[in-house]
C-alpha cells in the first residue's frame, strides 16, 4: 500500500506541475521480491509471541508466522524485511547497538593478495583455494537453461506448470552458487580475522576491472580493428566475478570491525610486478605463477610476492621476504 501510495503521490505531483506523467502501472505478484518495514512495530512485529519458545513474526494482513531462527538476535531490532527467494521466504533483520565481540590480540600481521588461481594468498605464502562454484555448477546450470529455452513461445506465455518448474530450477541453481560463494567468503574471512591483528589488502576497483577494453582501430585499414585483448579480458572478467572479491572484502570488513581488527587498504598498482627485495618494477618479473626479478634475480611464488608487497605498502613488514 505504501508503494502504491508513493507511486500515486508522484503521479499527482507531476500532473499538478503540468508534466505528462504515465499512469502508475499495475504490478503483479511477481514484480516484487521484498517488503521492507522501516520500523519494527509499524506493520510488523519481530518476536510477536515472546513468552512462547517458538519465534514468530507478525505481519499486518498476514498474521503470526513461524520463523526458523538460525542464530540469536543481537542488539536492538530496527528494520524488518521480508524477502522471497524462489519458494523460500526470509525475514531479514537489521539491528542497532550490536555489541562488538573483540578477539584477543595474536600479535600477527599479514598482507593478502586475491587472485584467480588462488582465492587468496597471504604474505606468509599460505593459499586459500578458489572454489570456482560457478564453474562447478555451470554444467547443471547450462542444462537447466537449455531446458527452459526449449519451451515454445506459446507455452512460455501461458505459464504452464512445467515452464514454471523450469524457471524455478534455473533460479535455484543461481541461488545455490551464491550461497556457496558467500559461505566460502565467510569462512576465509573468519580465518584471517582470527589469526591476524592487522590485515592489509589491495584497494579493489571491481567496476574498473570488469570494464570492456576500448576498441583499437587499425590505422592501416580504416574501419577494421586490432585485437584489444577483449576476449582474454572477458575470460578474466568472468573469473573475477566468479571469485566474488567484492563480496569477500565486504564480509572481511564486517568481521574485522566486530572483532576490533584493523584492515589496511593499499594502492594496488604494480603489486604483482615489483620485486619485494630490491623494488625493481618490471612486467617481465612475473611469468604466470613464478616471480623472478630481472634485476636481483630474487625468485618467489608470484602470488606471495603480491601479498608481501601489499603488507610492505601498509608498513606491516620489511622488504626482506624469505
Ligand atoms: Zn629484485
Coordinates of N, CA and C in Angstrom, one line a residue, residues 46-260:
X46 N 8.6 -8.2 15.2 CA 9.5 -9.3 15.4 C 9.3 -9.9 16.7
X47 N 9.4 -11.2 16.8 CA 9.2 -12.0 18.0 C 7.9 -11.5 18.7
X48 N 6.8 -11.8 17.9 CA 5.5 -11.3 18.4 C 4.9 -12.1 19.5
X49 N 5.5 -13.3 19.8 CA 5.0 -14.1 20.9 C 6.2 -14.4 21.8
X50 N 6.7 -13.4 22.5 CA 7.9 -13.6 23.3 C 7.9 -14.6 24.4
X51 N 6.6 -14.9 24.9 CA 6.5 -15.9 26.0 C 6.5 -17.3 25.5
X52 N 6.4 -17.4 24.2 CA 6.4 -18.8 23.5 C 7.8 -19.1 23.1
X53 N 8.2 -20.3 23.3 CA 9.6 -20.7 22.8 C 9.7 -20.6 21.3
X54 N 8.6 -20.7 20.6 CA 8.7 -20.7 19.1 C 8.7 -19.2 18.7
X55 N 9.7 -18.8 17.8 CA 9.8 -17.4 17.4 C 8.8 -17.2 16.3
X56 N 8.1 -16.1 16.3 CA 7.2 -15.7 15.3 C 7.3 -14.3 14.9
X57 N 7.0 -14.0 13.7 CA 6.9 -12.6 13.3 C 5.5 -12.3 12.9
X58 N 5.0 -11.1 13.3 CA 3.6 -10.8 13.0 C 3.6 -9.8 11.9
X59 N 2.9 -10.1 10.8 CA 2.8 -9.2 9.6 C 1.4 -8.7 9.5
X60 N 1.3 -7.4 9.3 CA -0.1 -6.9 9.1 C -0.7 -7.5 7.9
X61 N -1.9 -8.0 8.0 CA -2.7 -8.6 6.9 C -2.3 -10.0 6.7
X62 N -1.3 -10.5 7.4 CA -0.9 -11.9 7.3 C -1.2 -12.7 8.6
X63 N -0.7 -12.1 9.7 CA -0.8 -12.7 11.0 C 0.5 -13.2 11.5
X64 N 0.5 -14.1 12.5 CA 1.7 -14.6 13.1 C 2.3 -15.6 12.2
X65 N 3.6 -15.5 11.9 CA 4.2 -16.5 11.0 C 5.4 -17.1 11.8
X66 N 5.5 -18.4 11.8 CA 6.6 -19.1 12.5 C 7.9 -18.9 11.7
X67 N 9.0 -18.6 12.5 CA 10.3 -18.4 11.8 C 11.3 -19.4 12.3
X68 N 12.0 -20.0 11.4 CA 13.2 -20.8 11.8 C 14.4 -19.9 12.0
X69 N 14.6 -19.6 13.2 CA 15.7 -18.6 13.5 C 17.0 -19.3 13.5
X70 N 18.0 -18.8 12.7 CA 19.2 -19.6 12.6 C 20.3 -19.1 13.5
X71 N 20.1 -18.0 14.1 CA 21.0 -17.6 15.2 C 20.3 -16.5 16.1
X72 N 20.8 -16.3 17.3 CA 20.1 -15.4 18.2 C 20.3 -13.9 17.7
X73 N 19.3 -13.1 17.9 CA 19.3 -11.7 17.5 C 20.2 -11.0 18.5
X74 N 21.1 -10.2 18.0 CA 22.0 -9.3 18.9 C 21.6 -7.9 18.7
X75 N 21.6 -7.1 19.7 CA 21.3 -5.7 19.6 C 19.8 -5.5 19.6
X76 N 19.4 -4.4 19.0 CA 18.0 -3.9 19.0 C 17.5 -4.0 17.6
X77 N 16.4 -4.7 17.4 CA 15.8 -4.8 16.0 C 15.3 -3.5 15.5
X78 N 15.8 -3.0 14.4 CA 15.4 -1.7 13.9 C 14.5 -1.9 12.7
X79 N 15.0 -2.5 11.6 CA 14.1 -2.7 10.5 C 13.9 -4.2 10.2
X80 N 12.8 -4.5 9.6 CA 12.4 -5.9 9.2 C 12.1 -5.9 7.8
X81 N 12.7 -6.9 7.0 CA 12.4 -7.1 5.6 C 11.9 -8.5 5.4
X82 N 10.9 -8.7 4.6 CA 10.5 -10.0 4.2 C 10.9 -10.2 2.8
X83 N 11.7 -11.3 2.5 CA 12.3 -11.5 1.2 C 11.8 -12.8 0.7
X84 N 11.5 -12.9 -0.6 CA 11.2 -14.1 -1.3 C 12.3 -14.5 -2.2
X85 N 12.7 -15.8 -2.1 CA 13.7 -16.3 -3.0 C 13.2 -17.6 -3.5
X86 N 12.7 -17.7 -4.7 CA 12.1 -18.9 -5.2 C 10.9 -19.2 -4.4
X87 N 10.9 -20.4 -3.8 CA 9.8 -20.7 -2.9 C 10.0 -20.5 -1.5
X88 N 11.2 -20.0 -1.2 CA 11.6 -19.7 0.2 C 11.4 -18.3 0.6
X89 N 11.0 -18.1 1.9 CA 10.7 -16.8 2.4 C 11.7 -16.5 3.5
X90 N 12.2 -15.3 3.6 CA 13.2 -15.0 4.7 C 12.7 -13.7 5.4
X91 N 13.0 -13.7 6.7 CA 12.9 -12.5 7.5 C 14.3 -12.0 7.7
X92 N 14.6 -10.7 7.2 CA 15.9 -10.2 7.4 C 15.8 -9.0 8.4
X93 N 16.6 -9.1 9.4 CA 16.6 -8.1 10.5 C 17.8 -7.2 10.4
X94 N 17.6 -5.9 10.6 CA 18.8 -5.0 10.7 C 18.7 -4.5 12.1
X95 N 19.8 -4.6 12.8 CA 19.8 -4.2 14.3 C 20.8 -3.1 14.6
X96 N 20.4 -2.4 15.6 CA 21.2 -1.3 16.2 C 21.9 -1.7 17.4
X97 N 22.9 -1.0 17.8 CA 23.6 -1.3 19.1 C 24.0 -2.8 19.2
X98 N 24.6 -3.3 18.1 CA 25.0 -4.7 18.2 C 26.4 -4.7 18.9
X99 N 26.5 -5.4 20.1 CA 27.8 -5.4 20.8 C 28.9 -6.0 20.0
X100 N 30.0 -5.3 19.9 CA 31.2 -5.9 19.2 C 31.7 -7.0 20.0
X101 N 32.4 -8.0 19.3 CA 33.0 -9.1 20.1 C 34.5 -9.2 19.8
X102 N 35.2 -8.3 20.4 CA 36.7 -8.2 20.1 C 37.4 -9.6 20.4
X103 N 38.3 -9.9 19.6 CA 39.1 -11.2 19.8 C 40.4 -10.8 20.4
X104 N 41.0 -11.8 21.2 CA 42.3 -11.5 21.8 C 43.3 -11.2 20.7
X105 N 44.3 -10.3 21.0 CA 45.3 -10.0 20.1 C 46.2 -11.2 19.9
X106 N 46.7 -11.4 18.6 CA 47.5 -12.5 18.3 C 49.0 -12.1 18.1
X107 N 49.1 -10.7 17.8 CA 50.5 -10.2 17.6 C 50.9 -10.5 16.2
X108 N 50.1 -11.0 15.3 CA 50.4 -11.4 13.9 C 49.8 -10.4 12.9
X109 N 50.5 -10.1 11.9 CA 50.0 -9.2 10.8 C 50.2 -9.9 9.5
X110 N 49.4 -9.5 8.5 CA 49.6 -10.1 7.2 C 49.1 -9.2 6.1
X111 N 49.6 -9.5 4.8 CA 49.0 -8.9 3.6 C 48.4 -9.9 2.8
X112 N 47.3 -9.6 2.1 CA 46.7 -10.6 1.3 C 46.6 -10.2 -0.2
X113 N 46.8 -11.2 -1.1 CA 46.7 -11.0 -2.5 C 45.6 -11.8 -3.0
X114 N 44.6 -11.2 -3.6 CA 43.5 -12.0 -4.1 C 43.7 -12.3 -5.5
X115 N 43.4 -13.5 -6.0 CA 43.8 -13.8 -7.4 C 42.8 -14.8 -8.0
X116 N 43.1 -15.2 -9.2 CA 42.2 -16.1 -9.9 C 42.6 -17.5 -9.7
X117 N 43.9 -17.9 -9.7 CA 44.2 -19.3 -9.5 C 44.0 -19.7 -8.0
X118 N 44.5 -18.8 -7.1 CA 44.2 -19.0 -5.7 C 43.2 -17.9 -5.3
X119 N 42.2 -18.3 -4.4 CA 41.3 -17.3 -4.0 C 42.0 -16.1 -3.3
X120 N 42.9 -16.5 -2.4 CA 43.8 -15.5 -1.8 C 45.1 -16.2 -1.3
X121 N 46.1 -15.4 -1.2 CA 47.4 -15.8 -0.7 C 47.9 -14.8 0.3
X122 N 48.4 -15.3 1.5 CA 48.9 -14.4 2.5 C 50.4 -14.1 2.3
X123 N 50.9 -13.1 2.9 CA 52.3 -12.7 2.7 C 53.2 -13.8 3.3
X124 N 52.6 -14.7 4.1 CA 53.5 -15.9 4.6 C 53.5 -17.0 3.6
X125 N 52.7 -16.8 2.5 CA 52.7 -17.8 1.4 C 51.6 -18.9 1.6
X126 N 50.7 -18.7 2.5 CA 49.6 -19.7 2.6 C 48.5 -19.4 1.6
X127 N 48.0 -20.4 0.9 CA 46.9 -20.2 -0.1 C 45.6 -20.6 0.5
X128 N 44.5 -19.9 0.0 CA 43.2 -20.4 0.2 C 42.7 -20.6 -1.2
X129 N 42.3 -21.9 -1.5 CA 41.9 -22.2 -2.8 C 40.6 -21.5 -3.3
X130 N 40.6 -21.4 -4.6 CA 39.4 -20.8 -5.2 C 38.4 -21.9 -5.5
X131 N 37.2 -21.9 -4.9 CA 36.3 -23.0 -5.1 C 35.7 -23.1 -6.4
X132 N 35.6 -21.9 -7.2 CA 35.0 -21.9 -8.5 C 33.6 -22.6 -8.6
X133 N 32.8 -22.2 -7.6 CA 31.4 -22.8 -7.6 C 30.7 -22.6 -8.9
X134 N 30.9 -21.4 -9.5 CA 30.2 -21.1 -10.7 C 30.6 -22.1 -11.8
X135 N 31.9 -22.4 -11.9 CA 32.3 -23.3 -12.9 C 31.8 -24.7 -12.6
X136 N 31.8 -25.1 -11.3 CA 31.4 -26.5 -11.0 C 29.9 -26.7 -11.3
X137 N 29.1 -25.6 -11.1 CA 27.7 -25.8 -11.3 C 27.3 -25.4 -12.7
X138 N 28.3 -24.9 -13.5 CA 28.0 -24.4 -14.8 C 27.2 -25.4 -15.7
X139 N 27.6 -26.7 -15.6 CA 27.0 -27.7 -16.4 C 25.6 -27.9 -16.1
X140 N 25.3 -28.0 -14.8 CA 23.9 -28.1 -14.4 C 23.1 -26.9 -14.8
X141 N 23.7 -25.7 -14.6 CA 23.0 -24.5 -15.0 C 22.7 -24.4 -16.5
X142 N 23.7 -24.8 -17.3 CA 23.6 -24.8 -18.7 C 22.4 -25.8 -19.1
X143 N 22.4 -26.9 -18.5 CA 21.3 -27.9 -18.8 C 19.9 -27.3 -18.5
X144 N 19.8 -26.6 -17.3 CA 18.6 -26.1 -16.9 C 18.1 -24.9 -17.8
X145 N 19.1 -24.1 -18.2 CA 18.8 -23.0 -19.1 C 18.4 -23.5 -20.5
X146 N 19.0 -24.6 -20.9 CA 18.7 -25.2 -22.2 C 17.2 -25.7 -22.2
X147 N 16.9 -26.4 -21.1 CA 15.6 -26.9 -20.9 C 14.5 -25.8 -20.9
X148 N 14.9 -24.7 -20.3 CA 14.0 -23.5 -20.2 C 13.8 -22.9 -21.6
X149 N 14.9 -22.8 -22.4 CA 14.8 -22.2 -23.7 C 14.0 -23.1 -24.7
X150 N 14.0 -24.4 -24.4 CA 13.3 -25.3 -25.3 C 11.8 -25.1 -25.3
X151 N 11.2 -24.4 -24.3 CA 9.8 -24.1 -24.3 C 9.4 -23.3 -25.5
X152 N 8.4 -23.7 -26.2 CA 7.9 -22.9 -27.3 C 7.3 -21.6 -26.7
X153 N 7.3 -20.5 -27.5 CA 6.9 -19.2 -27.1 C 5.5 -19.3 -26.5
X154 N 4.6 -20.0 -27.2 CA 3.2 -20.0 -26.7 C 3.1 -20.6 -25.3
X155 N 3.8 -21.7 -25.1 CA 3.8 -22.3 -23.7 C 4.4 -21.4 -22.7
X156 N 5.5 -20.6 -23.1 CA 6.1 -19.7 -22.2 C 5.1 -18.7 -21.7
X157 N 4.3 -18.2 -22.7 CA 3.4 -17.2 -22.4 C 2.3 -17.6 -21.4
X158 N 1.8 -18.9 -21.6 CA 0.7 -19.3 -20.7 C 1.1 -19.8 -19.4
X159 N 2.5 -19.7 -19.1 CA 3.0 -20.1 -17.8 C 2.5 -21.4 -17.3
X160 N 2.8 -22.4 -18.1 CA 2.4 -23.8 -17.7 C 3.2 -24.2 -16.5
X161 N 2.7 -25.2 -15.8 CA 3.4 -25.7 -14.6 C 4.8 -26.2 -14.9
X162 N 5.0 -26.8 -16.1 CA 6.3 -27.3 -16.5 C 7.2 -26.2 -16.7
X163 N 6.7 -25.1 -17.3 CA 7.6 -24.0 -17.5 C 8.0 -23.3 -16.2
X164 N 7.0 -23.2 -15.3 CA 7.3 -22.6 -14.0 C 8.4 -23.4 -13.3
X165 N 8.3 -24.7 -13.4 CA 9.3 -25.6 -12.7 C 10.7 -25.3 -13.3
X166 N 10.7 -25.2 -14.7 CA 12.0 -25.0 -15.3 C 12.6 -23.6 -14.9
X167 N 11.7 -22.6 -14.8 CA 12.2 -21.3 -14.3 C 12.8 -21.4 -12.9
X168 N 12.0 -22.2 -12.0 CA 12.5 -22.4 -10.7 C 13.8 -23.1 -10.6
X169 N 14.0 -24.0 -11.5 CA 15.3 -24.8 -11.4 C 16.5 -23.9 -11.7
X170 N 16.3 -23.0 -12.7 CA 17.4 -22.1 -13.0 C 17.7 -21.2 -11.8
X171 N 16.6 -20.7 -11.3 CA 16.7 -19.8 -10.1 C 17.4 -20.5 -8.9
X172 N 17.0 -21.7 -8.7 CA 17.6 -22.5 -7.6 C 19.1 -22.7 -7.7
X173 N 19.5 -23.0 -9.0 CA 20.9 -23.2 -9.2 C 21.7 -21.9 -9.0
X174 N 21.2 -20.8 -9.5 CA 21.8 -19.5 -9.2 C 22.0 -19.2 -7.8
X175 N 20.9 -19.5 -7.0 CA 20.9 -19.2 -5.6 C 22.0 -20.2 -4.9
X176 N 22.0 -21.4 -5.4 CA 23.0 -22.3 -4.8 C 24.4 -21.8 -4.9
X177 N 24.7 -21.3 -6.1 CA 26.1 -20.8 -6.4 C 26.3 -19.6 -5.4
X178 N 25.3 -18.8 -5.3 CA 25.5 -17.6 -4.5 C 25.7 -17.9 -3.0
X179 N 25.0 -18.9 -2.5 CA 25.1 -19.4 -1.1 C 26.5 -20.0 -0.9
X180 N 26.9 -20.8 -1.8 CA 28.2 -21.5 -1.7 C 29.3 -20.4 -1.7
X181 N 29.2 -19.4 -2.5 CA 30.2 -18.4 -2.6 C 30.3 -17.6 -1.3
X182 N 29.1 -17.2 -0.8 CA 29.2 -16.4 0.5 C 29.7 -17.3 1.6
X183 N 29.3 -18.5 1.6 CA 29.8 -19.4 2.7 C 31.3 -19.5 2.7
X184 N 31.9 -19.7 1.5 CA 33.3 -19.7 1.3 C 34.0 -18.4 1.8
X185 N 33.4 -17.3 1.4 CA 33.9 -16.0 1.8 C 33.9 -15.8 3.3
X186 N 32.8 -16.2 3.9 CA 32.7 -16.1 5.4 C 33.8 -16.9 6.1
X187 N 34.0 -18.1 5.6 CA 35.0 -19.0 6.2 C 36.4 -18.4 6.1
X188 N 36.7 -18.0 4.8 CA 38.0 -17.5 4.6 C 38.3 -16.2 5.4
X189 N 37.3 -15.3 5.5 CA 37.4 -14.1 6.2 C 37.5 -14.3 7.7
X190 N 36.8 -15.3 8.2 CA 36.8 -15.6 9.7 C 38.2 -16.1 10.0
X191 N 38.8 -16.9 9.2 CA 40.1 -17.5 9.5 C 41.1 -16.4 9.6
X192 N 41.1 -15.4 8.6 CA 42.0 -14.3 8.7 C 41.9 -13.4 9.9
X193 N 40.6 -13.1 10.2 CA 40.3 -12.3 11.4 C 40.7 -12.9 12.7
X194 N 40.6 -14.3 12.8 CA 41.1 -15.0 14.0 C 42.6 -14.9 14.1
X195 N 43.3 -15.0 13.0 CA 44.7 -15.2 13.1 C 45.5 -13.9 13.1
X196 N 45.0 -12.8 12.6 CA 45.8 -11.6 12.4 C 45.1 -10.3 13.1
X197 N 46.0 -9.5 13.7 CA 45.5 -8.2 14.3 C 45.3 -7.2 13.2
X198 N 46.2 -7.2 12.2 CA 46.2 -6.2 11.1 C 46.3 -7.0 9.8
X199 N 45.4 -6.6 8.9 CA 45.4 -7.3 7.6 C 45.4 -6.2 6.5
X200 N 46.4 -6.2 5.6 CA 46.5 -5.3 4.5 C 45.9 -6.0 3.3
X201 N 45.2 -5.2 2.5 CA 44.6 -5.8 1.2 C 44.7 -4.7 0.1
X202 N 44.6 -5.2 -1.1 CA 44.6 -4.2 -2.2 C 43.2 -3.5 -2.3
X203 N 43.3 -2.2 -2.5 CA 42.0 -1.5 -2.7 C 41.6 -1.9 -4.1
X204 N 40.4 -2.6 -4.1 CA 40.0 -3.1 -5.4 C 39.0 -2.2 -6.1
X205 N 39.1 -2.1 -7.4 CA 38.1 -1.3 -8.1 C 37.4 -2.3 -9.1
X206 N 36.4 -3.0 -8.6 CA 35.8 -4.1 -9.4 C 35.2 -3.5 -10.7
X207 N 34.6 -2.4 -10.5 CA 33.9 -1.7 -11.7 C 34.9 -1.5 -12.8
X208 N 36.1 -1.1 -12.4 CA 37.1 -0.8 -13.4 C 37.6 -2.1 -14.1
X209 N 37.8 -3.1 -13.2 CA 38.4 -4.4 -13.7 C 37.5 -5.1 -14.7
X210 N 36.2 -4.9 -14.6 CA 35.2 -5.7 -15.4 C 34.8 -4.8 -16.7
X211 N 35.4 -3.6 -16.8 CA 35.1 -2.8 -18.0 C 35.7 -3.5 -19.2
X212 N 35.0 -3.4 -20.3 CA 35.5 -4.0 -21.6 C 36.5 -3.0 -22.1
X213 N 37.7 -3.5 -22.6 CA 38.7 -2.6 -23.2 C 38.1 -1.9 -24.4
X214 N 38.7 -0.7 -24.6 CA 38.2 0.1 -25.7 C 38.6 -0.5 -27.0
X215 N 37.8 -0.4 -28.1 CA 38.2 -0.9 -29.4 C 39.4 -0.1 -29.9
X216 N 40.3 -0.9 -30.5 CA 41.5 -0.3 -31.0 C 41.5 -0.2 -32.6
X217 N 41.2 0.9 -33.2 CA 41.1 1.0 -34.6 C 42.4 0.7 -35.3
X218 N 42.4 0.0 -36.4 CA 43.6 -0.3 -37.2 C 44.0 0.9 -38.0
X219 N 45.2 1.5 -37.8 CA 45.5 2.7 -38.6 C 45.7 2.4 -40.1
X220 N 46.1 1.1 -40.4 CA 46.4 0.7 -41.8 C 45.1 0.6 -42.6
X221 N 44.1 -0.1 -42.1 CA 42.9 -0.3 -42.8 C 41.8 0.3 -42.0
X222 N 41.3 1.5 -42.4 CA 40.2 2.2 -41.7 C 38.9 1.3 -41.6
X223 N 38.3 1.3 -40.5 CA 37.0 0.5 -40.4 C 37.2 -0.8 -39.8
X224 N 38.5 -1.3 -39.7 CA 38.7 -2.6 -39.0 C 39.5 -2.3 -37.7
X225 N 39.5 -3.4 -36.9 CA 40.1 -3.2 -35.6 C 41.2 -4.2 -35.2
X226 N 42.1 -3.7 -34.4 CA 43.2 -4.6 -34.0 C 42.7 -5.3 -32.7
X227 N 43.4 -6.5 -32.4 CA 43.0 -7.1 -31.2 C 43.2 -6.2 -30.0
X228 N 42.3 -6.1 -29.1 CA 42.4 -5.2 -28.0 C 42.4 -5.9 -26.6
X229 N 42.5 -7.3 -26.7 CA 42.6 -8.1 -25.5 C 41.2 -8.3 -24.9
X230 N 40.1 -8.0 -25.6 CA 38.8 -8.1 -25.0 C 38.4 -9.5 -24.7
X231 N 38.9 -10.4 -25.7 CA 38.5 -11.8 -25.5 C 39.2 -12.4 -24.2
X232 N 40.5 -12.2 -24.1 CA 41.2 -12.7 -22.9 C 40.7 -12.0 -21.7
X233 N 40.3 -10.7 -21.8 CA 39.8 -10.0 -20.6 C 38.5 -10.5 -20.2
X234 N 37.7 -10.9 -21.2 CA 36.3 -11.4 -20.9 C 36.4 -12.6 -20.0
X235 N 37.4 -13.5 -20.4 CA 37.7 -14.7 -19.6 C 38.0 -14.3 -18.1
X236 N 39.0 -13.4 -18.0 CA 39.4 -12.9 -16.7 C 38.3 -12.3 -15.9
X237 N 37.5 -11.5 -16.7 CA 36.3 -10.8 -16.0 C 35.4 -11.9 -15.4
X238 N 35.2 -12.9 -16.1 CA 34.3 -13.9 -15.6 C 34.9 -14.5 -14.3
X239 N 36.2 -14.8 -14.3 CA 36.8 -15.3 -13.1 C 36.8 -14.4 -12.0
X240 N 37.0 -13.1 -12.3 CA 37.0 -12.1 -11.2 C 35.6 -12.1 -10.6
X241 N 34.6 -12.1 -11.4 CA 33.2 -12.1 -10.8 C 33.0 -13.4 -10.1
X242 N 33.5 -14.5 -10.6 CA 33.3 -15.8 -10.0 C 33.9 -15.8 -8.6
X243 N 35.1 -15.3 -8.5 CA 35.7 -15.3 -7.2 C 35.0 -14.5 -6.2
X244 N 34.2 -13.5 -6.6 CA 33.4 -12.7 -5.7 C 34.2 -11.9 -4.7
X245 N 35.2 -11.2 -5.2 CA 36.1 -10.5 -4.3 C 35.4 -9.4 -3.6
X246 N 34.5 -8.7 -4.3 CA 33.8 -7.6 -3.7 C 33.0 -8.0 -2.5
X247 N 32.4 -9.2 -2.7 CA 31.6 -9.8 -1.6 C 32.5 -10.1 -0.4
X248 N 33.7 -10.7 -0.8 CA 34.6 -11.1 0.2 C 35.1 -10.0 1.1
X249 N 35.5 -8.9 0.4 CA 36.1 -7.8 1.1 C 35.0 -7.1 2.0
X250 N 33.8 -7.1 1.6 CA 32.7 -6.6 2.4 C 32.5 -7.4 3.7
X251 N 32.6 -8.7 3.5 CA 32.4 -9.6 4.7 C 33.6 -9.5 5.6
X252 N 34.8 -9.4 5.0 CA 36.0 -9.3 5.8 C 35.9 -8.0 6.6
X253 N 35.5 -6.9 6.0 CA 35.4 -5.6 6.7 C 34.4 -5.7 7.9
X254 N 33.3 -6.4 7.7 CA 32.3 -6.6 8.8 C 32.9 -7.3 10.0
X255 N 33.6 -8.4 9.6 CA 34.1 -9.3 10.7 C 35.3 -8.6 11.4
X256 N 36.1 -7.8 10.6 CA 37.2 -7.1 11.2 C 36.7 -6.1 12.2
X257 N 35.6 -5.4 11.8 CA 35.1 -4.3 12.7 C 34.6 -4.9 14.0
X258 N 33.8 -6.0 13.9 CA 33.3 -6.7 15.1 C 34.4 -7.2 16.0
X259 N 35.4 -7.7 15.4 CA 36.5 -8.3 16.2 C 37.6 -7.3 16.6
X260 N 37.4 -6.1 16.3 CA 38.4 -5.0 16.6 C 39.7 -5.3 15.9

